[in-house]
Short mmCIF file of C-alpha atoms in Angstrom, two decimals:
data_model
loop_
_atom_site.label_atom_id
_atom_site.label_comp_id
_atom_site.label_asym_id
_atom_site.label_seq_id
_atom_site.Cartn_x
_atom_site.Cartn_y
_atom_site.Cartn_z
CA MET A 1 80.90 79.68 -20.36
CA ALA A 2 82.03 79.91 -16.80
CA LEU A 3 81.36 83.10 -14.79
CA ARG A 4 84.42 85.34 -14.62
CA ILE A 5 84.84 88.16 -12.25
CA TYR A 6 87.41 91.05 -12.02
CA ASN A 7 89.24 90.54 -8.79
CA SER A 8 90.56 93.83 -7.59
CA LEU A 9 92.99 91.81 -5.34
CA SER A 10 94.61 89.93 -8.29
CA ARG A 11 93.88 92.80 -10.84
CA LYS A 12 92.55 90.31 -13.36
CA LYS A 13 89.53 88.31 -14.29
CA GLU A 14 89.18 85.02 -12.56
CA THR A 15 86.67 82.15 -12.92
CA PHE A 16 84.25 82.36 -9.99
CA VAL A 17 84.49 79.32 -7.73
CA PRO A 18 82.50 79.63 -4.57
CA VAL A 19 83.76 78.68 -1.27
CA GLU A 20 80.48 76.45 -0.74
CA LYS A 21 79.08 74.84 -3.74
CA GLU A 22 76.01 76.60 -5.26
CA LYS A 23 76.06 79.25 -2.70
CA VAL A 24 77.47 82.87 -2.78
CA LYS A 25 78.29 84.78 0.44
CA MET A 26 78.59 88.51 -0.33
CA TYR A 27 79.32 91.45 1.90
CA VAL A 28 79.12 95.09 0.66
CA CYS A 29 79.97 98.08 2.71
CA GLY A 30 76.82 99.98 3.52
CA MET A 31 75.79 103.60 4.26
CA THR A 32 77.03 105.93 6.92
CA VAL A 33 73.64 107.26 8.02
CA TYR A 34 74.05 110.90 8.64
CA SER A 35 72.12 112.37 5.72
CA ASP A 36 69.78 111.24 3.04
CA ALA A 37 70.73 108.63 0.39
CA HIS A 38 72.18 110.19 -2.88
CA ILE A 39 72.83 108.84 -6.31
CA GLY A 40 76.31 107.81 -5.44
CA HIS A 41 74.66 105.31 -2.97
CA ALA A 42 72.16 104.19 -5.85
CA ARG A 43 75.16 103.69 -8.15
CA THR A 44 76.69 101.18 -5.73
CA TYR A 45 73.62 99.41 -4.39
CA LEU A 46 72.04 99.03 -7.70
CA ALA A 47 75.11 97.47 -9.09
CA PHE A 48 75.22 94.77 -6.30
CA ASP A 49 71.52 94.19 -6.51
CA LEU A 50 72.00 93.33 -10.15
CA ILE A 51 75.09 91.20 -9.49
CA ARG A 52 73.02 89.26 -6.83
CA ARG A 53 70.01 88.92 -9.27
CA TYR A 54 72.27 87.26 -11.87
CA PHE A 55 73.84 84.92 -9.42
CA GLU A 56 70.16 83.93 -8.62
CA TYR A 57 69.51 83.65 -12.25
CA LYS A 58 72.11 81.03 -12.40
CA ARG A 59 70.65 79.35 -9.49
CA TYR A 60 72.95 80.15 -6.74
CA GLU A 61 71.72 80.63 -3.03
CA VAL A 62 72.95 84.14 -2.29
CA THR A 63 73.50 85.47 1.23
CA TYR A 64 73.85 89.29 1.03
CA ILE A 65 75.05 91.35 4.04
CA GLN A 66 75.27 95.09 4.06
CA ASN A 67 76.27 96.89 7.32
CA ILE A 68 74.99 100.36 8.52
CA THR A 69 77.37 102.61 10.20
CA ASP A 70 75.43 104.26 12.91
CA VAL A 71 78.38 105.19 15.00
CA ASP A 72 80.86 107.76 13.36
CA ASP A 73 82.35 111.23 13.67
CA LYS A 74 79.97 112.75 10.95
CA ILE A 75 76.97 111.26 12.69
CA ILE A 76 78.16 112.72 16.13
CA VAL A 77 78.76 116.00 14.70
CA ALA A 78 75.44 116.18 13.01
CA ALA A 79 73.57 114.88 16.05
CA ASN A 80 75.31 117.42 18.38
CA ALA A 81 74.42 120.19 16.03
CA GLU A 82 70.78 119.19 16.39
CA GLY A 83 70.89 118.69 20.09
CA VAL A 84 69.88 114.91 19.78
CA ASP A 85 71.20 111.49 20.86
CA ALA A 86 73.72 110.22 18.20
CA LEU A 87 72.09 106.83 17.89
CA GLU A 88 68.53 108.13 17.61
CA TYR A 89 69.72 110.54 14.96
CA SER A 90 71.39 107.66 12.87
CA ARG A 91 68.36 105.53 13.45
CA ARG A 92 66.17 107.97 11.88
CA PHE A 93 68.47 108.39 8.92
CA ALA A 94 68.88 104.65 8.60
CA ASP A 95 65.15 104.42 8.12
CA ARG A 96 65.11 107.29 5.54
CA CYS A 97 68.05 105.93 3.58
CA LEU A 98 66.75 102.34 3.37
CA GLY A 99 63.32 103.72 2.29
CA ASP A 100 64.83 105.67 -0.53
CA LEU A 101 66.59 102.76 -1.71
CA ASP A 102 63.20 100.76 -1.50
CA ASP A 103 61.63 103.54 -3.53
CA LEU A 104 64.10 103.27 -6.24
CA GLY A 105 63.53 99.58 -6.55
CA ILE A 106 66.76 98.21 -5.10
CA ARG A 107 66.04 94.98 -3.29
CA ARG A 108 67.05 94.69 0.33
CA ALA A 109 70.04 92.71 1.54
CA ASN A 110 69.38 89.70 3.61
CA LEU A 111 70.76 91.53 6.74
CA TYR A 112 71.68 95.07 7.67
CA PRO A 113 73.76 94.71 10.98
CA LYS A 114 74.41 98.08 12.73
CA ALA A 115 77.75 99.04 14.27
CA SER A 116 76.16 99.79 17.57
CA GLU A 117 74.76 96.36 17.83
CA THR A 118 77.87 94.51 17.15
CA ILE A 119 80.30 96.22 19.63
CA PRO A 120 81.06 93.04 21.51
CA ASP A 121 82.15 91.23 18.25
CA MET A 122 84.49 94.26 17.49
CA ILE A 123 85.97 94.16 20.92
CA THR A 124 86.61 90.35 20.46
CA MET A 125 88.35 90.95 17.12
CA ILE A 126 90.55 93.81 18.50
CA GLN A 127 91.44 91.57 21.49
CA GLN A 128 92.55 88.80 19.03
CA ILE A 129 94.66 91.37 17.14
CA LEU A 130 96.33 92.60 20.12
CA ASP A 131 96.94 88.92 21.34
CA ASN A 132 98.52 88.28 17.89
CA ASP A 133 100.76 91.18 18.52
CA TYR A 134 99.39 93.23 15.46
CA GLY A 135 98.20 96.19 17.71
CA TYR A 136 98.99 98.13 20.60
CA VAL A 137 97.20 100.27 23.29
CA ALA A 138 98.11 103.96 23.76
CA ASP A 139 96.22 105.98 26.47
CA GLY A 140 92.91 104.05 25.93
CA ASP A 141 93.22 104.06 22.25
CA VAL A 142 94.05 101.04 20.37
CA TYR A 143 95.84 101.06 17.02
CA PHE A 144 96.64 98.51 14.34
CA SER A 145 100.37 98.28 13.57
CA VAL A 146 100.51 98.25 9.84
CA GLU A 147 104.26 97.42 9.80
CA LYS A 148 103.69 94.09 11.35
CA PHE A 149 101.33 92.95 8.69
CA LYS A 150 103.52 92.02 5.86
CA ASP A 151 100.94 92.03 3.15
CA TYR A 152 99.58 95.34 4.02
CA GLY A 153 99.00 97.19 0.67
CA ARG A 154 98.40 94.34 -1.62
CA LEU A 155 94.71 95.33 -2.45
CA SER A 156 95.49 98.84 -3.30
CA GLY A 157 98.98 98.25 -4.68
CA GLN A 158 100.55 100.60 -2.34
CA LYS A 159 103.72 99.86 -0.32
CA LEU A 160 104.52 101.49 2.93
CA ASP A 161 108.07 102.29 2.16
CA GLU A 162 106.87 104.22 -1.00
CA MET A 163 104.19 106.16 0.76
CA LYS A 164 104.90 109.85 1.40
CA VAL A 165 104.61 110.59 4.97
CA GLY A 166 104.18 114.31 4.29
CA SER A 167 100.69 113.56 3.10
CA CYS A 168 99.76 111.89 6.42
CA ALA A 169 101.23 113.60 9.25
CA LEU A 170 101.22 112.10 12.80
CA THR A 171 98.23 113.37 14.87
CA GLY A 172 99.93 113.39 18.14
CA GLU A 173 102.65 111.09 19.74
CA LYS A 174 100.34 108.07 20.22
CA LYS A 175 100.89 106.41 16.94
CA HIS A 176 104.06 104.28 16.34
CA ASN A 177 103.59 104.92 12.59
CA PRO A 178 101.68 107.58 10.71
CA PHE A 179 99.75 105.04 8.76
CA ASP A 180 98.70 102.97 11.99
CA PHE A 181 94.87 103.32 12.20
CA ALA A 182 92.49 103.21 15.18
CA LEU A 183 90.80 99.94 16.24
CA TRP A 184 89.22 101.60 19.36
CA LYS A 185 88.91 105.29 20.40
CA ALA A 186 88.92 106.49 23.97
CA THR A 187 85.69 108.23 25.05
CA LYS A 188 85.40 111.90 24.53
CA PRO A 189 82.75 114.37 25.80
CA ASP A 190 79.40 114.44 24.01
CA GLU A 191 80.12 111.09 22.18
CA PRO A 192 78.41 107.76 22.70
CA SER A 193 80.63 105.14 24.28
CA TRP A 194 80.81 101.63 25.43
CA GLN A 195 82.81 99.71 28.08
CA SER A 196 85.89 97.65 26.80
CA PRO A 197 89.12 95.99 28.35
CA TRP A 198 90.86 99.34 27.33
CA GLY A 199 88.46 101.69 28.91
CA GLU A 200 85.18 103.38 27.81
CA GLY A 201 85.23 104.45 24.15
CA ARG A 202 83.81 103.56 20.65
CA PRO A 203 85.24 101.51 17.75
CA GLY A 204 87.22 102.81 14.73
CA TRP A 205 85.46 102.74 11.44
CA HIS A 206 87.25 100.01 9.74
CA ILE A 207 86.92 97.27 12.36
CA GLU A 208 83.03 97.14 12.12
CA CYS A 209 83.24 95.61 8.65
CA SER A 210 85.86 93.00 9.35
CA ALA A 211 83.89 91.83 12.59
CA MET A 212 80.46 91.89 10.91
CA SER A 213 81.39 89.97 7.70
CA SER A 214 83.39 87.57 9.81
CA LYS A 215 80.53 86.87 12.17
CA TYR A 216 77.67 86.46 9.58
CA LEU A 217 79.50 84.98 6.55
CA GLY A 218 82.45 83.05 8.13
CA LEU A 219 85.96 83.17 6.65
CA PRO A 220 86.76 82.97 3.77
CA PHE A 221 83.57 84.22 2.15
CA ASP A 222 83.09 84.82 -1.45
CA ILE A 223 82.73 88.43 -2.43
CA HIS A 224 83.45 91.66 -0.59
CA GLY A 225 82.53 94.98 -2.36
CA GLY A 226 81.94 98.69 -2.34
CA GLY A 227 82.67 101.82 -4.03
CA MET A 228 86.04 102.48 -5.55
CA ASP A 229 86.87 105.10 -3.05
CA LEU A 230 86.71 102.44 -0.33
CA ARG A 231 89.65 100.32 -1.76
CA PHE A 232 92.04 102.32 0.34
CA PRO A 233 92.38 102.62 3.24
CA HIS A 234 88.94 101.06 4.35
CA HIS A 235 89.19 97.68 2.42
CA GLU A 236 92.95 97.56 2.81
CA ASN A 237 92.60 97.92 6.59
CA GLU A 238 89.73 95.38 6.72
CA ILE A 239 91.94 92.80 5.17
CA ALA A 240 94.74 93.45 7.67
CA GLN A 241 92.46 93.41 10.74
CA ALA A 242 90.53 90.10 9.76
CA GLU A 243 93.57 88.25 8.74
CA ALA A 244 95.70 89.42 11.65
CA ALA A 245 92.97 88.34 14.03
CA THR A 246 92.03 84.95 12.61
CA GLY A 247 94.94 83.78 10.32
CA LYS A 248 92.55 82.94 7.65
CA GLN A 249 91.96 84.38 4.25
CA PHE A 250 89.30 87.14 4.41
CA ALA A 251 87.43 87.45 1.08
CA LYS A 252 88.15 85.60 -2.13
CA TYR A 253 87.09 88.18 -4.72
CA TRP A 254 86.99 91.96 -4.14
CA MET A 255 84.67 94.05 -6.47
CA HIS A 256 84.67 97.77 -6.67
CA ILE A 257 82.11 100.03 -8.34
CA GLY A 258 83.28 102.98 -10.43
CA LEU A 259 82.45 106.31 -9.11
CA LEU A 260 79.91 108.46 -10.98
CA THR A 261 80.39 112.08 -12.16
CA VAL A 262 77.58 114.66 -12.44
CA ASP A 263 77.59 116.63 -15.63
CA GLY A 264 81.26 115.71 -16.01
CA GLU A 265 82.34 116.79 -12.60
CA LYS A 266 82.97 114.78 -9.35
CA MET A 267 80.11 114.58 -6.98
CA SER A 268 80.84 116.53 -3.84
CA LYS A 269 79.31 118.94 -1.21
CA SER A 270 81.89 121.59 -2.03
CA ILE A 271 80.72 121.80 -5.59
CA GLY A 272 76.98 121.47 -4.62
CA ASN A 273 76.11 118.86 -7.12
CA ILE A 274 75.08 116.05 -4.84
CA VAL A 275 71.60 114.76 -6.08
CA ASN A 276 69.42 113.00 -3.18
CA ILE A 277 67.43 109.94 -4.36
CA ARG A 278 64.10 111.27 -3.14
CA ASP A 279 64.53 114.50 -5.05
CA LEU A 280 65.36 112.68 -8.12
CA LEU A 281 62.36 110.43 -7.86
CA LYS A 282 60.11 113.51 -7.84
CA LYS A 283 61.09 114.16 -11.42
CA TRP A 284 61.98 110.55 -12.88
CA ASN A 285 60.46 107.19 -12.78
CA ALA A 286 62.53 104.85 -10.67
CA GLU A 287 62.85 102.36 -13.57
CA VAL A 288 64.69 105.18 -15.71
CA ILE A 289 67.18 105.74 -13.02
CA ARG A 290 67.82 102.18 -12.47
CA MET A 291 68.15 101.42 -16.06
CA PHE A 292 70.68 104.38 -16.45
CA PHE A 293 72.96 102.81 -13.86
CA ALA A 294 72.36 99.31 -15.03
CA GLN A 295 73.49 100.11 -18.57
CA ALA A 296 76.86 101.21 -17.40
CA HIS A 297 79.43 98.48 -16.54
CA TYR A 298 79.91 98.17 -12.81
CA ARG A 299 83.58 99.16 -12.95
CA SER A 300 83.07 102.28 -15.30
CA PRO A 301 82.51 105.86 -14.02
CA PRO A 302 79.15 106.86 -15.57
CA ASP A 303 78.27 110.57 -16.17
CA PHE A 304 74.99 111.33 -14.55
CA SER A 305 72.87 114.05 -16.34
CA GLU A 306 69.21 114.97 -17.14
CA LYS A 307 69.93 114.32 -20.92
CA ALA A 308 71.30 110.87 -20.05
CA LEU A 309 68.14 110.00 -18.11
CA SER A 310 66.04 111.32 -21.17
CA ASP A 311 67.95 109.12 -23.43
CA VAL A 312 67.55 106.10 -21.25
CA LYS A 313 63.87 106.78 -21.11
CA LYS A 314 63.44 106.48 -24.97
CA GLY A 315 65.13 103.14 -24.89
CA LEU A 316 62.83 101.97 -21.94
CA ASP A 317 59.89 102.95 -23.73
CA ARG A 318 60.80 100.79 -26.68
CA MET A 319 61.04 97.95 -24.38
CA TYR A 320 57.67 98.71 -22.81
CA ARG A 321 56.03 98.93 -26.24
CA LEU A 322 57.11 95.35 -26.98
CA LYS A 323 56.20 94.16 -23.62
CA GLU A 324 52.67 95.40 -24.07
CA ARG A 325 52.45 94.06 -27.57
CA LEU A 326 53.53 90.56 -26.52
CA GLU A 327 51.10 90.64 -23.51
CA LYS A 328 48.25 91.49 -25.92
CA LEU A 329 49.14 88.66 -28.28
CA SER A 330 49.56 86.13 -25.55
CA LYS A 331 46.52 87.19 -23.46
CA ASN A 332 45.00 84.39 -21.49
CA CYS A 333 47.94 82.23 -22.39
CA THR A 334 49.71 80.99 -19.35
CA GLY A 335 52.72 79.48 -20.93
CA GLY A 336 54.13 76.07 -21.05
CA THR A 337 56.30 73.91 -23.44
CA ILE A 338 56.28 74.88 -27.01
CA ASP A 339 55.59 72.09 -29.65
CA THR A 340 57.99 73.51 -32.37
CA GLY A 341 56.40 70.85 -34.67
CA LYS A 342 53.34 73.06 -34.93
CA LEU A 343 55.19 76.27 -35.67
CA GLY A 344 55.47 77.72 -39.07
CA GLU A 345 58.77 78.30 -40.77
CA GLU A 346 59.11 81.87 -39.69
CA GLU A 347 58.02 81.11 -36.24
CA LYS A 348 60.63 78.50 -35.92
CA LYS A 349 63.30 81.05 -37.16
CA TYR A 350 62.05 83.42 -34.48
CA PHE A 351 62.11 80.85 -31.83
CA THR A 352 65.70 80.09 -32.57
CA ILE A 353 66.66 83.69 -32.90
CA ILE A 354 65.27 84.58 -29.42
CA ASN A 355 66.99 81.71 -27.77
CA GLY A 356 70.23 82.95 -29.38
CA PHE A 357 69.71 86.29 -27.61
CA LYS A 358 69.31 84.51 -24.33
CA THR A 359 72.72 82.91 -25.09
CA LYS A 360 74.30 86.28 -25.94
CA PHE A 361 72.90 87.78 -22.65
CA GLU A 362 74.38 84.99 -20.54
CA GLU A 363 77.82 85.29 -22.37
CA ALA A 364 77.80 89.05 -21.56
CA MET A 365 76.80 88.62 -17.90
CA ASP A 366 79.36 85.74 -17.45
CA ASP A 367 82.06 88.06 -18.69
CA ASP A 368 82.31 90.08 -15.44
CA PHE A 369 78.74 91.17 -15.53
CA ASN A 370 79.07 93.11 -18.76
CA THR A 371 75.76 94.94 -18.65
CA PRO A 372 76.38 97.09 -21.86
CA LYS A 373 76.63 94.01 -24.00
CA ALA A 374 73.64 92.39 -22.05
CA PHE A 375 71.59 95.43 -23.02
CA ALA A 376 72.87 95.30 -26.54
CA ALA A 377 71.45 91.63 -26.63
CA ILE A 378 67.96 92.88 -25.06
CA PHE A 379 67.72 95.78 -27.69
CA ASP A 380 68.47 93.24 -30.52
CA PHE A 381 65.75 91.08 -29.02
CA VAL A 382 63.34 93.95 -29.14
CA SER A 383 64.21 94.79 -32.82
CA SER A 384 64.07 91.35 -34.08
CA SER A 385 60.78 90.70 -32.22
CA ASN A 386 59.22 93.75 -33.70
CA ARG A 387 60.25 92.90 -37.30
CA PHE A 388 58.89 89.41 -36.77
CA LEU A 389 55.55 90.65 -35.49
CA GLU A 390 55.23 93.21 -38.13
CA THR A 391 55.64 90.78 -40.90
CA ASN A 392 53.51 87.96 -39.43
CA ALA A 393 49.95 88.61 -39.21
CA SER A 394 49.04 85.52 -37.10
CA VAL A 395 51.54 84.25 -34.60
CA ASP A 396 51.22 81.32 -32.36
CA HIS A 397 49.99 82.55 -28.85
CA MET A 398 52.35 80.20 -26.92
CA LEU A 399 55.30 81.37 -28.74
CA CYS A 400 54.37 85.01 -27.90
CA ARG A 401 53.97 83.81 -24.32
CA TYR A 402 57.44 82.24 -24.38
CA SER A 403 59.04 85.34 -25.91
CA LEU A 404 57.43 87.46 -23.30
CA ASP A 405 58.38 85.37 -20.31
CA LEU A 406 62.03 85.23 -21.63
CA PHE A 407 61.92 89.01 -22.14
CA LEU A 408 60.75 89.61 -18.64
CA GLN A 409 63.28 87.13 -17.18
CA LEU A 410 66.26 88.73 -18.73
CA GLY A 411 65.00 92.25 -18.07
CA GLY A 412 64.38 91.27 -14.53
CA VAL A 413 68.05 90.49 -14.05
CA LEU A 414 68.74 93.96 -15.09
CA THR A 415 66.23 95.23 -12.48
CA LEU A 416 63.65 96.07 -15.08
CA PHE A 417 59.85 95.18 -15.21
CA GLN A 418 59.55 95.21 -11.35
CA PRO A 419 56.03 95.34 -9.89
CA LYS A 420 55.25 98.93 -8.73
CA THR A 421 54.96 97.92 -5.12
CA VAL A 422 54.98 100.61 -2.32
CA GLN A 423 57.53 99.54 0.29
CA HIS A 424 57.95 102.61 2.26
CA ALA A 425 55.61 105.28 3.67
CA ASP A 426 57.19 107.97 1.40
CA SER A 427 56.69 106.01 -1.71
CA LEU A 428 53.16 106.60 -2.36
CA ASN A 429 53.19 109.97 -4.32
CA LYS A 430 51.35 112.54 -2.25
CA LYS A 431 49.38 113.56 -5.32
CA LEU A 432 48.09 110.09 -5.54
CA GLU A 433 46.97 110.16 -1.93
CA SER A 434 45.25 113.32 -2.52
CA LEU A 435 43.48 112.00 -5.46
CA LEU A 436 42.09 109.01 -3.43
CA LEU A 437 40.83 111.45 -0.84
CA LYS A 438 39.31 113.83 -3.46
CA TYR A 439 37.36 111.18 -5.24
CA ASP A 440 36.46 109.40 -1.96
CA VAL A 441 38.08 106.20 -2.83
CA SER A 442 38.70 103.78 -0.02
CA ILE A 443 41.38 101.11 -0.86
CA ASP A 444 43.52 99.07 1.35
CA ALA A 445 46.34 98.40 -1.13
CA LYS A 446 49.98 98.82 -1.22
CA ASP A 447 50.42 98.29 -5.00
CA VAL A 448 50.38 101.25 -7.27
CA ASP A 449 48.51 99.16 -9.99
CA ASP A 450 45.57 98.70 -7.63
CA ILE A 451 45.50 102.33 -6.81
CA ILE A 452 45.57 103.52 -10.45
CA LYS A 453 42.83 100.94 -11.30
CA ALA A 454 40.64 102.32 -8.48
CA LEU A 455 40.90 105.82 -9.73
CA LEU A 456 40.26 104.68 -13.34
CA ASP A 457 37.09 102.87 -12.11
CA VAL A 458 35.87 106.34 -10.82
CA ARG A 459 36.75 107.83 -14.09
CA LYS A 460 34.81 105.08 -15.93
CA LYS A 461 31.82 105.80 -13.91
CA ALA A 462 32.04 109.49 -14.65
CA ARG A 463 32.18 108.76 -18.32
CA GLU A 464 29.17 106.43 -18.16
CA GLN A 465 27.28 109.29 -16.41
CA LYS A 466 28.58 111.60 -19.18
CA ASN A 467 30.44 113.60 -16.55
CA TRP A 468 33.25 114.52 -18.83
CA LYS A 469 34.63 117.25 -16.58
CA THR A 470 35.36 114.86 -13.66
CA ALA A 471 36.68 112.07 -16.31
CA ASP A 472 39.04 114.55 -17.90
CA GLU A 473 40.12 115.85 -14.62
CA ILE A 474 41.14 112.49 -13.45
CA ARG A 475 42.98 111.85 -16.66
CA ASP A 476 44.79 115.02 -16.42
CA GLU A 477 45.72 114.71 -12.78
CA LEU A 478 47.10 111.19 -13.30
CA GLU A 479 49.10 112.40 -16.24
CA GLU A 480 50.36 115.24 -14.10
CA VAL A 481 51.74 112.80 -11.53
CA GLY A 482 53.37 110.78 -14.46
CA TYR A 483 50.94 108.18 -15.54
CA GLU A 484 49.90 108.13 -19.20
CA ILE A 485 46.31 107.13 -19.72
CA GLN A 486 45.09 105.75 -23.10
CA ASP A 487 41.68 105.00 -23.89
CA THR A 488 41.11 101.86 -26.07
CA GLU A 489 38.21 99.80 -27.36
CA THR A 490 38.80 97.37 -24.49
CA GLY A 491 39.03 99.93 -21.85
CA PRO A 492 41.71 102.37 -20.49
CA VAL A 493 45.23 101.35 -20.18
CA TRP A 494 48.06 103.28 -18.31
CA ARG A 495 51.70 103.29 -18.08
CA ARG A 496 54.43 105.26 -16.16
CA LYS A 497 55.79 108.07 -18.63
#
């Protein structure tokens, strides 16, 4: 089955045909870095991380670009309120926001160009727009003339003659049309500015994405994406700018992520229900959060709640129990080709069944990345595997290894079963840091597994010395942080609760 994607531009599912064979060029609108990353950001960037993973699963070479808006009205207001330089302010929050996404387990894009670093490219594109008579200069400001771009509104489905002017009043006499938008803004006091052919100033918001995507991916590129709220006017304006400047098609496929709600309400500052990623990670395992978002189809509007996370955790626990069971049964088995001729009849049936689940998984993902159906296939995999293992006392170790590898591969596409690697200074739980100090453990590691193992080694020595108080303290403190410790005949095992 060929991969089909819902294209917001055509409003229908289309067979994906890349611009360049076996390659995918994808641009996603990034964060405006004036405050910490929140679960709305997580929703969007987890969705595109998952989409990229599936392209890679299908052996495409993916180039993924995500911009960082570090020059913006909100940034300037926030920086001025703190009395700091706007670019320094945005640089700080760019690091924090990307770190928060790291902590959540969202893979980084290939490149994060910043608006402040691509001003010359924006100036070049603005000049092309003016040369092609799609814009005009007014007292140091530069505007795009939407009436001259005949296809304006084709992404959002809006038509200029049907738009109500009353909802978009003129902001002074500079604009020829109330829907014209700024390409360049003349400098104002207490704002960062750059020199341009039209005087000092700074770029409008929309132009950065047109310029960056064109620069790094070429035109046309395959996929342009972002939240549903960006479709108009931001993405509509991007198309107009890029195509007016170059005369080329901008992006082939437009993908928009459904906006989430929080306990049934739209997330907004006025309601006060914005949830920051770093605050959420203090209460919930990153994998639970990722699975919550991954289970929702990317175009749907998921409703975020504590109960929803709790329900997701139960399903994730089921998956981990099977993972641990298969790991135990395939211990010291590195995998390889299975000789089905050596399998018993029940094992052959199981081998056929799990390969069928792989097919169902791929069919679901090929249908516009239908993750709800993909997860249904995964949970059927879990149920069938548990039934098989419960009714067969002795199972071929290679078959268990094959089943485990397939389970990890499919789960990995859905962002599950990631190694618990610390990628950001804030990622290492402060409690774990204090425990290392408390028990005088010196370890040069960035992997949580190594840190937990080192603490369990201290606990093991305490138990050998019959120092039950210390041993129990380490167990209780690790459980308090969120790591469940189980003592078995072969030694302690741990898992994230």
